[in-house]
Amino acid sequence: MSAPVSRRALLTAAATSVLAGRVRAAGKAKLKIGLLLPFSGTYAALGVNIADAMKLAARKRGDKLGGREIEWVQVDDESDPAKAPANVNKLVVGEKVDILTGPVHSGVAMAMMQIVRQEKTLTIVTNAGAQAVTGTLCAPNVFRTSFSNWQSSYPCAEPMLKEGHKKVVLMFWNYSFGQESMAAFKEGFLKGGGAVVKEIAVPFPTTEFQANLSEIASLKPDAVFVFFAGAGAAKFVKDYADAGLKDKVALYGSGFLTEGVLAAQGAAAEGIKTTLHYADGLDNAANKTFREAFKKATARDADVYAVAGHDTIHALDLALAKVQGDTGAQKELIAALEAVRFDSPRGAFRFSKAHNPIQDIYLRQVKGGKQVVLGVAQKDSEDPAAGCAMGK
Ligand code: BEZ
């Protein structure tokens, strides 16, 4: 007669078999990755570069992560926060994606956060810099592979002050990204003794800048600090030169001002200095390999948006390998993502406790149609993550 089996042994056996079943199922089922990105409108080129870089990085891995074949499901978010709840639900509730990625626009990210926090969907933010993503709304299931608004703008204040620019005008698209990046810049600039003479908020995605540029000419500041990106940035820089301001009032911004749009801006962009966690001229092996592969695959130059797409897949690859593709083992998968370290085209990559990258911020200048690195504006920049209780 066999000895009675204890309740504990039964529970252990059941748990083991559930886990084994999940792993077996994970081995067969496709890994559904949702892409919530703009494929139309002002930020379309940004969304396309993120998606193309993700797919290229996946192709390099046989279109599999953690042993599971990838199925991409994409939705054009149109950079429209009003449509974001429906678009996120399409992917999270309708498609039941295993992992949600995107968006570009901070307003879309804010709407997305409400849903993914509730549904506990593993989410990797691939661009949007909204502070709340890794601040007040931070969550164990949400990571960001790009930057926070603070990281892209705060470090620009010191080099501007060092170059003798004490009186500035701020100009920006009036939504969370623009507002937060101006607040971050002001934090550094006012602390260093600078003064803001005027803040010009332009509705997103307006690109009618003429009247504002005339006002800037009459205000005669030492410099202008701006946030514009994508097609709006291309137009702003050309309009700035056409208004005769280029050689009179120094133009600065977070690096999105000249990122991915240098060809369209042409000579008008020459000399512009910006701060960002990436520059195409970064001299490291990962950047060279990545830029060559992206150019070969797309016939376009890589940019900061493509880097985020590439690094999203790199991080997922390392973490999913540790759990053999079992996205159901979310606690273990989150721990694996938290431990991820690799050499990104931007330099060393790791996540902070709030799940935002800790990264160097470079001071860059456009020279000969390229982003040249002038130096490191902030070493190992870590977003203050105000309001995030996770990991504390
Ligand atoms: C944002 O909305 O967070 C954003 C959009 C474009 C470039 C950078 C940031």
JSON list of N, CA, C and O in Angstrom, two decimals, residues 149-194:
[
{"chain": "A", "resi": 149, "resn": "ASN", "atom": "N", "xyz": [10.73, 63.46, -19.90]},
{"chain": "A", "resi": 149, "resn": "ASN", "atom": "CA", "xyz": [10.80, 64.86, -20.35]},
{"chain": "A", "resi": 149, "resn": "ASN", "atom": "C", "xyz": [11.91, 65.61, -19.62]},
{"chain": "A", "resi": 149, "resn": "ASN", "atom": "O", "xyz": [12.63, 66.40, -20.22]},
{"chain": "A", "resi": 150, "resn": "TRP", "atom": "N", "xyz": [12.00, 65.37, -18.33]},
{"chain": "A", "resi": 150, "resn": "TRP", "atom": "CA", "xyz": [13.04, 66.02, -17.51]},
{"chain": "A", "resi": 150, "resn": "TRP", "atom": "C", "xyz": [14.43, 65.71, -18.06]},
{"chain": "A", "resi": 150, "resn": "TRP", "atom": "O", "xyz": [15.27, 66.60, -18.18]},
{"chain": "A", "resi": 151, "resn": "GLN", "atom": "N", "xyz": [14.67, 64.44, -18.40]},
{"chain": "A", "resi": 151, "resn": "GLN", "atom": "CA", "xyz": [16.00, 64.05, -18.86]},
{"chain": "A", "resi": 151, "resn": "GLN", "atom": "C", "xyz": [16.42, 64.77, -20.14]},
{"chain": "A", "resi": 151, "resn": "GLN", "atom": "O", "xyz": [17.59, 65.05, -20.34]},
{"chain": "A", "resi": 152, "resn": "SER", "atom": "N", "xyz": [15.45, 65.05, -21.01]},
{"chain": "A", "resi": 152, "resn": "SER", "atom": "CA", "xyz": [15.81, 65.64, -22.30]},
{"chain": "A", "resi": 152, "resn": "SER", "atom": "C", "xyz": [15.99, 67.16, -22.25]},
{"chain": "A", "resi": 152, "resn": "SER", "atom": "O", "xyz": [16.60, 67.72, -23.14]},
{"chain": "A", "resi": 153, "resn": "SER", "atom": "N", "xyz": [15.49, 67.82, -21.20]},
{"chain": "A", "resi": 153, "resn": "SER", "atom": "CA", "xyz": [15.50, 69.28, -21.19]},
{"chain": "A", "resi": 153, "resn": "SER", "atom": "C", "xyz": [16.29, 69.93, -20.05]},
{"chain": "A", "resi": 153, "resn": "SER", "atom": "O", "xyz": [16.94, 70.96, -20.26]},
{"chain": "A", "resi": 154, "resn": "TYR", "atom": "N", "xyz": [16.24, 69.34, -18.86]},
{"chain": "A", "resi": 154, "resn": "TYR", "atom": "CA", "xyz": [16.94, 69.93, -17.71]},
{"chain": "A", "resi": 154, "resn": "TYR", "atom": "C", "xyz": [18.43, 70.17, -18.02]},
{"chain": "A", "resi": 154, "resn": "TYR", "atom": "O", "xyz": [18.96, 71.25, -17.74]},
{"chain": "A", "resi": 155, "resn": "PRO", "atom": "N", "xyz": [19.12, 69.18, -18.65]},
{"chain": "A", "resi": 155, "resn": "PRO", "atom": "CA", "xyz": [20.57, 69.34, -18.83]},
{"chain": "A", "resi": 155, "resn": "PRO", "atom": "C", "xyz": [20.96, 70.42, -19.84]},
{"chain": "A", "resi": 155, "resn": "PRO", "atom": "O", "xyz": [22.14, 70.73, -19.97]},
{"chain": "A", "resi": 156, "resn": "CYS", "atom": "N", "xyz": [20.02, 71.00, -20.57]},
{"chain": "A", "resi": 156, "resn": "CYS", "atom": "CA", "xyz": [20.37, 72.02, -21.58]},
{"chain": "A", "resi": 156, "resn": "CYS", "atom": "C", "xyz": [20.65, 73.37, -20.93]},
{"chain": "A", "resi": 156, "resn": "CYS", "atom": "O", "xyz": [21.31, 74.24, -21.52]},
{"chain": "A", "resi": 157, "resn": "ALA", "atom": "N", "xyz": [20.16, 73.58, -19.71]},
{"chain": "A", "resi": 157, "resn": "ALA", "atom": "CA", "xyz": [20.29, 74.90, -19.07]},
{"chain": "A", "resi": 157, "resn": "ALA", "atom": "C", "xyz": [21.75, 75.27, -18.83]},
{"chain": "A", "resi": 157, "resn": "ALA", "atom": "O", "xyz": [22.17, 76.39, -19.13]},
{"chain": "A", "resi": 158, "resn": "GLU", "atom": "N", "xyz": [22.53, 74.34, -18.30]},
{"chain": "A", "resi": 158, "resn": "GLU", "atom": "CA", "xyz": [23.91, 74.67, -17.92]},
{"chain": "A", "resi": 158, "resn": "GLU", "atom": "C", "xyz": [24.76, 75.10, -19.12]},
{"chain": "A", "resi": 158, "resn": "GLU", "atom": "O", "xyz": [25.40, 76.15, -19.07]},
{"chain": "A", "resi": 159, "resn": "PRO", "atom": "N", "xyz": [24.79, 74.32, -20.22]},
{"chain": "A", "resi": 159, "resn": "PRO", "atom": "CA", "xyz": [25.60, 74.78, -21.36]},
{"chain": "A", "resi": 159, "resn": "PRO", "atom": "C", "xyz": [25.14, 76.14, -21.91]},
{"chain": "A", "resi": 159, "resn": "PRO", "atom": "O", "xyz": [25.96, 76.95, -22.32]},
{"chain": "A", "resi": 160, "resn": "MET", "atom": "N", "xyz": [23.84, 76.41, -21.87]},
{"chain": "A", "resi": 160, "resn": "MET", "atom": "CA", "xyz": [23.35, 77.71, -22.37]},
{"chain": "A", "resi": 160, "resn": "MET", "atom": "C", "xyz": [23.88, 78.84, -21.49]},
{"chain": "A", "resi": 160, "resn": "MET", "atom": "O", "xyz": [24.35, 79.87, -21.98]},
{"chain": "A", "resi": 161, "resn": "LEU", "atom": "N", "xyz": [23.80, 78.64, -20.18]},
{"chain": "A", "resi": 161, "resn": "LEU", "atom": "CA", "xyz": [24.29, 79.68, -19.24]},
{"chain": "A", "resi": 161, "resn": "LEU", "atom": "C", "xyz": [25.80, 79.87, -19.41]},
{"chain": "A", "resi": 161, "resn": "LEU", "atom": "O", "xyz": [26.29, 81.00, -19.43]},
{"chain": "A", "resi": 162, "resn": "LYS", "atom": "N", "xyz": [26.51, 78.75, -19.58]},
{"chain": "A", "resi": 162, "resn": "LYS", "atom": "CA", "xyz": [27.97, 78.83, -19.74]},
{"chain": "A", "resi": 162, "resn": "LYS", "atom": "C", "xyz": [28.33, 79.63, -20.99]},
{"chain": "A", "resi": 162, "resn": "LYS", "atom": "O", "xyz": [29.37, 80.26, -21.05]},
{"chain": "A", "resi": 163, "resn": "GLU", "atom": "N", "xyz": [27.46, 79.56, -22.01]},
{"chain": "A", "resi": 163, "resn": "GLU", "atom": "CA", "xyz": [27.74, 80.30, -23.24]},
{"chain": "A", "resi": 163, "resn": "GLU", "atom": "C", "xyz": [27.23, 81.74, -23.16]},
{"chain": "A", "resi": 163, "resn": "GLU", "atom": "O", "xyz": [27.19, 82.45, -24.17]},
{"chain": "A", "resi": 164, "resn": "GLY", "atom": "N", "xyz": [26.81, 82.13, -21.98]},
{"chain": "A", "resi": 164, "resn": "GLY", "atom": "CA", "xyz": [26.48, 83.55, -21.75]},
{"chain": "A", "resi": 164, "resn": "GLY", "atom": "C", "xyz": [25.04, 83.93, -22.07]},
{"chain": "A", "resi": 164, "resn": "GLY", "atom": "O", "xyz": [24.71, 85.11, -22.12]},
{"chain": "A", "resi": 165, "resn": "HIS", "atom": "N", "xyz": [24.17, 82.93, -22.28]},
{"chain": "A", "resi": 165, "resn": "HIS", "atom": "CA", "xyz": [22.77, 83.23, -22.58]},
{"chain": "A", "resi": 165, "resn": "HIS", "atom": "C", "xyz": [21.98, 83.31, -21.27]},
{"chain": "A", "resi": 165, "resn": "HIS", "atom": "O", "xyz": [21.71, 82.29, -20.64]},
{"chain": "A", "resi": 166, "resn": "LYS", "atom": "N", "xyz": [21.63, 84.52, -20.88]},
{"chain": "A", "resi": 166, "resn": "LYS", "atom": "CA", "xyz": [20.98, 84.70, -19.57]},
{"chain": "A", "resi": 166, "resn": "LYS", "atom": "C", "xyz": [19.48, 84.99, -19.69]},
{"chain": "A", "resi": 166, "resn": "LYS", "atom": "O", "xyz": [18.72, 84.77, -18.77]},
{"chain": "A", "resi": 167, "resn": "LYS", "atom": "N", "xyz": [19.08, 85.57, -20.84]},
{"chain": "A", "resi": 167, "resn": "LYS", "atom": "CA", "xyz": [17.66, 85.95, -21.04]},
{"chain": "A", "resi": 167, "resn": "LYS", "atom": "C", "xyz": [17.10, 85.12, -22.19]},
{"chain": "A", "resi": 167, "resn": "LYS", "atom": "O", "xyz": [17.58, 85.23, -23.32]},
{"chain": "A", "resi": 168, "resn": "VAL", "atom": "N", "xyz": [16.11, 84.28, -21.89]},
{"chain": "A", "resi": 168, "resn": "VAL", "atom": "CA", "xyz": [15.60, 83.41, -22.96]},
{"chain": "A", "resi": 168, "resn": "VAL", "atom": "C", "xyz": [14.09, 83.53, -23.16]},
{"chain": "A", "resi": 168, "resn": "VAL", "atom": "O", "xyz": [13.35, 83.91, -22.24]},
{"chain": "A", "resi": 169, "resn": "VAL", "atom": "N", "xyz": [13.68, 83.17, -24.36]},
{"chain": "A", "resi": 169, "resn": "VAL", "atom": "CA", "xyz": [12.26, 82.95, -24.66]},
{"chain": "A", "resi": 169, "resn": "VAL", "atom": "C", "xyz": [12.06, 81.45, -24.80]},
{"chain": "A", "resi": 169, "resn": "VAL", "atom": "O", "xyz": [12.91, 80.75, -25.36]},
{"chain": "A", "resi": 170, "resn": "LEU", "atom": "N", "xyz": [10.95, 80.95, -24.24]},
{"chain": "A", "resi": 170, "resn": "LEU", "atom": "CA", "xyz": [10.60, 79.53, -24.40]},
{"chain": "A", "resi": 170, "resn": "LEU", "atom": "C", "xyz": [9.46, 79.42, -25.40]},
{"chain": "A", "resi": 170, "resn": "LEU", "atom": "O", "xyz": [8.52, 80.22, -25.37]},
{"chain": "A", "resi": 171, "resn": "MET", "atom": "N", "xyz": [9.53, 78.43, -26.28]},
{"chain": "A", "resi": 171, "resn": "MET", "atom": "CA", "xyz": [8.43, 78.23, -27.24]},
{"chain": "A", "resi": 171, "resn": "MET", "atom": "C", "xyz": [8.20, 76.73, -27.38]},
{"chain": "A", "resi": 171, "resn": "MET", "atom": "O", "xyz": [9.16, 75.96, -27.50]},
{"chain": "A", "resi": 172, "resn": "PHE", "atom": "N", "xyz": [6.94, 76.32, -27.38]},
{"chain": "A", "resi": 172, "resn": "PHE", "atom": "CA", "xyz": [6.66, 74.87, -27.31]},
{"chain": "A", "resi": 172, "resn": "PHE", "atom": "C", "xyz": [5.23, 74.56, -27.71]},
{"chain": "A", "resi": 172, "resn": "PHE", "atom": "O", "xyz": [4.35, 75.40, -27.63]},
{"chain": "A", "resi": 173, "resn": "TRP", "atom": "N", "xyz": [5.04, 73.29, -28.12]},
{"chain": "A", "resi": 173, "resn": "TRP", "atom": "CA", "xyz": [3.69, 72.80, -28.34]},
{"chain": "A", "resi": 173, "resn": "TRP", "atom": "C", "xyz": [3.04, 72.62, -26.97]},
{"chain": "A", "resi": 173, "resn": "TRP", "atom": "O", "xyz": [3.63, 71.97, -26.07]},
{"chain": "A", "resi": 174, "resn": "ASN", "atom": "N", "xyz": [1.83, 73.15, -26.86]},
{"chain": "A", "resi": 174, "resn": "ASN", "atom": "CA", "xyz": [1.18, 73.24, -25.55]},
{"chain": "A", "resi": 174, "resn": "ASN", "atom": "C", "xyz": [0.42, 71.97, -25.17]},
{"chain": "A", "resi": 174, "resn": "ASN", "atom": "O", "xyz": [-0.81, 71.94, -25.17]},
{"chain": "A", "resi": 175, "resn": "TYR", "atom": "N", "xyz": [1.18, 70.92, -24.86]},
{"chain": "A", "resi": 175, "resn": "TYR", "atom": "CA", "xyz": [0.58, 69.73, -24.25]},
{"chain": "A", "resi": 175, "resn": "TYR", "atom": "C", "xyz": [1.62, 69.18, -23.28]},
{"chain": "A", "resi": 175, "resn": "TYR", "atom": "O", "xyz": [2.69, 69.77, -23.13]},
{"chain": "A", "resi": 176, "resn": "SER", "atom": "N", "xyz": [1.31, 68.08, -22.62]},
{"chain": "A", "resi": 176, "resn": "SER", "atom": "CA", "xyz": [2.14, 67.65, -21.49]},
{"chain": "A", "resi": 176, "resn": "SER", "atom": "C", "xyz": [3.63, 67.64, -21.79]},
{"chain": "A", "resi": 176, "resn": "SER", "atom": "O", "xyz": [4.44, 68.08, -20.97]},
{"chain": "A", "resi": 177, "resn": "PHE", "atom": "N", "xyz": [4.02, 67.14, -22.97]},
{"chain": "A", "resi": 177, "resn": "PHE", "atom": "CA", "xyz": [5.46, 67.09, -23.22]},
{"chain": "A", "resi": 177, "resn": "PHE", "atom": "C", "xyz": [6.08, 68.48, -23.21]},
{"chain": "A", "resi": 177, "resn": "PHE", "atom": "O", "xyz": [7.07, 68.73, -22.53]},
{"chain": "A", "resi": 178, "resn": "GLY", "atom": "N", "xyz": [5.47, 69.41, -23.97]},
{"chain": "A", "resi": 178, "resn": "GLY", "atom": "CA", "xyz": [6.00, 70.76, -24.03]},
{"chain": "A", "resi": 178, "resn": "GLY", "atom": "C", "xyz": [6.03, 71.42, -22.66]},
{"chain": "A", "resi": 178, "resn": "GLY", "atom": "O", "xyz": [7.04, 71.99, -22.24]},
{"chain": "A", "resi": 179, "resn": "GLN", "atom": "N", "xyz": [4.93, 71.30, -21.92]},
{"chain": "A", "resi": 179, "resn": "GLN", "atom": "CA", "xyz": [4.84, 71.93, -20.60]},
{"chain": "A", "resi": 179, "resn": "GLN", "atom": "C", "xyz": [5.89, 71.35, -19.64]},
{"chain": "A", "resi": 179, "resn": "GLN", "atom": "O", "xyz": [6.58, 72.09, -18.95]},
{"chain": "A", "resi": 180, "resn": "GLU", "atom": "N", "xyz": [5.99, 70.02, -19.62]},
{"chain": "A", "resi": 180, "resn": "GLU", "atom": "CA", "xyz": [6.93, 69.40, -18.67]},
{"chain": "A", "resi": 180, "resn": "GLU", "atom": "C", "xyz": [8.38, 69.66, -19.06]},
{"chain": "A", "resi": 180, "resn": "GLU", "atom": "O", "xyz": [9.24, 69.82, -18.19]},
{"chain": "A", "resi": 181, "resn": "SER", "atom": "N", "xyz": [8.67, 69.68, -20.36]},
{"chain": "A", "resi": 181, "resn": "SER", "atom": "CA", "xyz": [10.07, 69.90, -20.72]},
{"chain": "A", "resi": 181, "resn": "SER", "atom": "C", "xyz": [10.47, 71.35, -20.44]},
{"chain": "A", "resi": 181, "resn": "SER", "atom": "O", "xyz": [11.60, 71.63, -20.05]},
{"chain": "A", "resi": 182, "resn": "MET", "atom": "N", "xyz": [9.52, 72.30, -20.58]},
{"chain": "A", "resi": 182, "resn": "MET", "atom": "CA", "xyz": [9.83, 73.69, -20.25]},
{"chain": "A", "resi": 182, "resn": "MET", "atom": "C", "xyz": [10.05, 73.84, -18.73]},
{"chain": "A", "resi": 182, "resn": "MET", "atom": "O", "xyz": [10.94, 74.55, -18.29]},
{"chain": "A", "resi": 183, "resn": "ALA", "atom": "N", "xyz": [9.21, 73.15, -17.94]},
{"chain": "A", "resi": 183, "resn": "ALA", "atom": "CA", "xyz": [9.36, 73.22, -16.48]},
{"chain": "A", "resi": 183, "resn": "ALA", "atom": "C", "xyz": [10.74, 72.66, -16.07]},
{"chain": "A", "resi": 183, "resn": "ALA", "atom": "O", "xyz": [11.42, 73.22, -15.21]},
{"chain": "A", "resi": 184, "resn": "ALA", "atom": "N", "xyz": [11.15, 71.57, -16.72]},
{"chain": "A", "resi": 184, "resn": "ALA", "atom": "CA", "xyz": [12.45, 70.96, -16.39]},
{"chain": "A", "resi": 184, "resn": "ALA", "atom": "C", "xyz": [13.59, 71.90, -16.77]},
{"chain": "A", "resi": 184, "resn": "ALA", "atom": "O", "xyz": [14.55, 72.09, -16.01]},
{"chain": "A", "resi": 185, "resn": "PHE", "atom": "N", "xyz": [13.48, 72.50, -17.95]},
{"chain": "A", "resi": 185, "resn": "PHE", "atom": "CA", "xyz": [14.52, 73.43, -18.39]},
{"chain": "A", "resi": 185, "resn": "PHE", "atom": "C", "xyz": [14.61, 74.61, -17.42]},
{"chain": "A", "resi": 185, "resn": "PHE", "atom": "O", "xyz": [15.70, 75.00, -16.99]},
{"chain": "A", "resi": 186, "resn": "LYS", "atom": "N", "xyz": [13.44, 75.15, -17.07]},
{"chain": "A", "resi": 186, "resn": "LYS", "atom": "CA", "xyz": [13.43, 76.33, -16.17]},
{"chain": "A", "resi": 186, "resn": "LYS", "atom": "C", "xyz": [14.05, 75.99, -14.81]},
{"chain": "A", "resi": 186, "resn": "LYS", "atom": "O", "xyz": [14.73, 76.82, -14.21]},
{"chain": "A", "resi": 187, "resn": "GLU", "atom": "N", "xyz": [13.81, 74.77, -14.35]},
{"chain": "A", "resi": 187, "resn": "GLU", "atom": "CA", "xyz": [14.37, 74.35, -13.05]},
{"chain": "A", "resi": 187, "resn": "GLU", "atom": "C", "xyz": [15.89, 74.58, -13.05]},
{"chain": "A", "resi": 187, "resn": "GLU", "atom": "O", "xyz": [16.44, 75.17, -12.12]},
{"chain": "A", "resi": 188, "resn": "GLY", "atom": "N", "xyz": [16.55, 74.14, -14.13]},
{"chain": "A", "resi": 188, "resn": "GLY", "atom": "CA", "xyz": [18.01, 74.31, -14.20]},
{"chain": "A", "resi": 188, "resn": "GLY", "atom": "C", "xyz": [18.40, 75.74, -14.52]},
{"chain": "A", "resi": 188, "resn": "GLY", "atom": "O", "xyz": [19.37, 76.26, -13.97]},
{"chain": "A", "resi": 189, "resn": "PHE", "atom": "N", "xyz": [17.63, 76.39, -15.38]},
{"chain": "A", "resi": 189, "resn": "PHE", "atom": "CA", "xyz": [18.01, 77.72, -15.88]},
{"chain": "A", "resi": 189, "resn": "PHE", "atom": "C", "xyz": [17.86, 78.80, -14.80]},
{"chain": "A", "resi": 189, "resn": "PHE", "atom": "O", "xyz": [18.73, 79.64, -14.63]},
{"chain": "A", "resi": 190, "resn": "LEU", "atom": "N", "xyz": [16.77, 78.77, -14.07]},
{"chain": "A", "resi": 190, "resn": "LEU", "atom": "CA", "xyz": [16.53, 79.79, -13.03]},
{"chain": "A", "resi": 190, "resn": "LEU", "atom": "C", "xyz": [17.52, 79.58, -11.87]},
{"chain": "A", "resi": 190, "resn": "LEU", "atom": "O", "xyz": [18.07, 80.53, -11.33]},
{"chain": "A", "resi": 191, "resn": "LYS", "atom": "N", "xyz": [17.76, 78.29, -11.55]},
{"chain": "A", "resi": 191, "resn": "LYS", "atom": "CA", "xyz": [18.72, 77.97, -10.49]},
{"chain": "A", "resi": 191, "resn": "LYS", "atom": "C", "xyz": [20.10, 78.53, -10.82]},
{"chain": "A", "resi": 191, "resn": "LYS", "atom": "O", "xyz": [20.83, 79.00, -9.95]},
{"chain": "A", "resi": 192, "resn": "GLY", "atom": "N", "xyz": [20.45, 78.52, -12.12]},
{"chain": "A", "resi": 192, "resn": "GLY", "atom": "CA", "xyz": [21.77, 78.99, -12.56]},
{"chain": "A", "resi": 192, "resn": "GLY", "atom": "C", "xyz": [21.82, 80.49, -12.78]},
{"chain": "A", "resi": 192, "resn": "GLY", "atom": "O", "xyz": [22.81, 81.00, -13.31]},
{"chain": "A", "resi": 193, "resn": "GLY", "atom": "N", "xyz": [20.73, 81.21, -12.47]},
{"chain": "A", "resi": 193, "resn": "GLY", "atom": "CA", "xyz": [20.76, 82.67, -12.57]},
{"chain": "A", "resi": 193, "resn": "GLY", "atom": "C", "xyz": [20.17, 83.23, -13.86]},
{"chain": "A", "resi": 193, "resn": "GLY", "atom": "O", "xyz": [20.23, 84.43, -14.11]},
{"chain": "A", "resi": 194, "resn": "GLY", "atom": "N", "xyz": [19.58, 82.38, -14.69]},
{"chain": "A", "resi": 194, "resn": "GLY", "atom": "CA", "xyz": [18.97, 82.85, -15.94]},
{"chain": "A", "resi": 194, "resn": "GLY", "atom": "C", "xyz": [17.57, 83.41, -15.71]},
{"chain": "A", "resi": 194, "resn": "GLY", "atom": "O", "xyz": [16.99, 83.23, -14.63]}
]
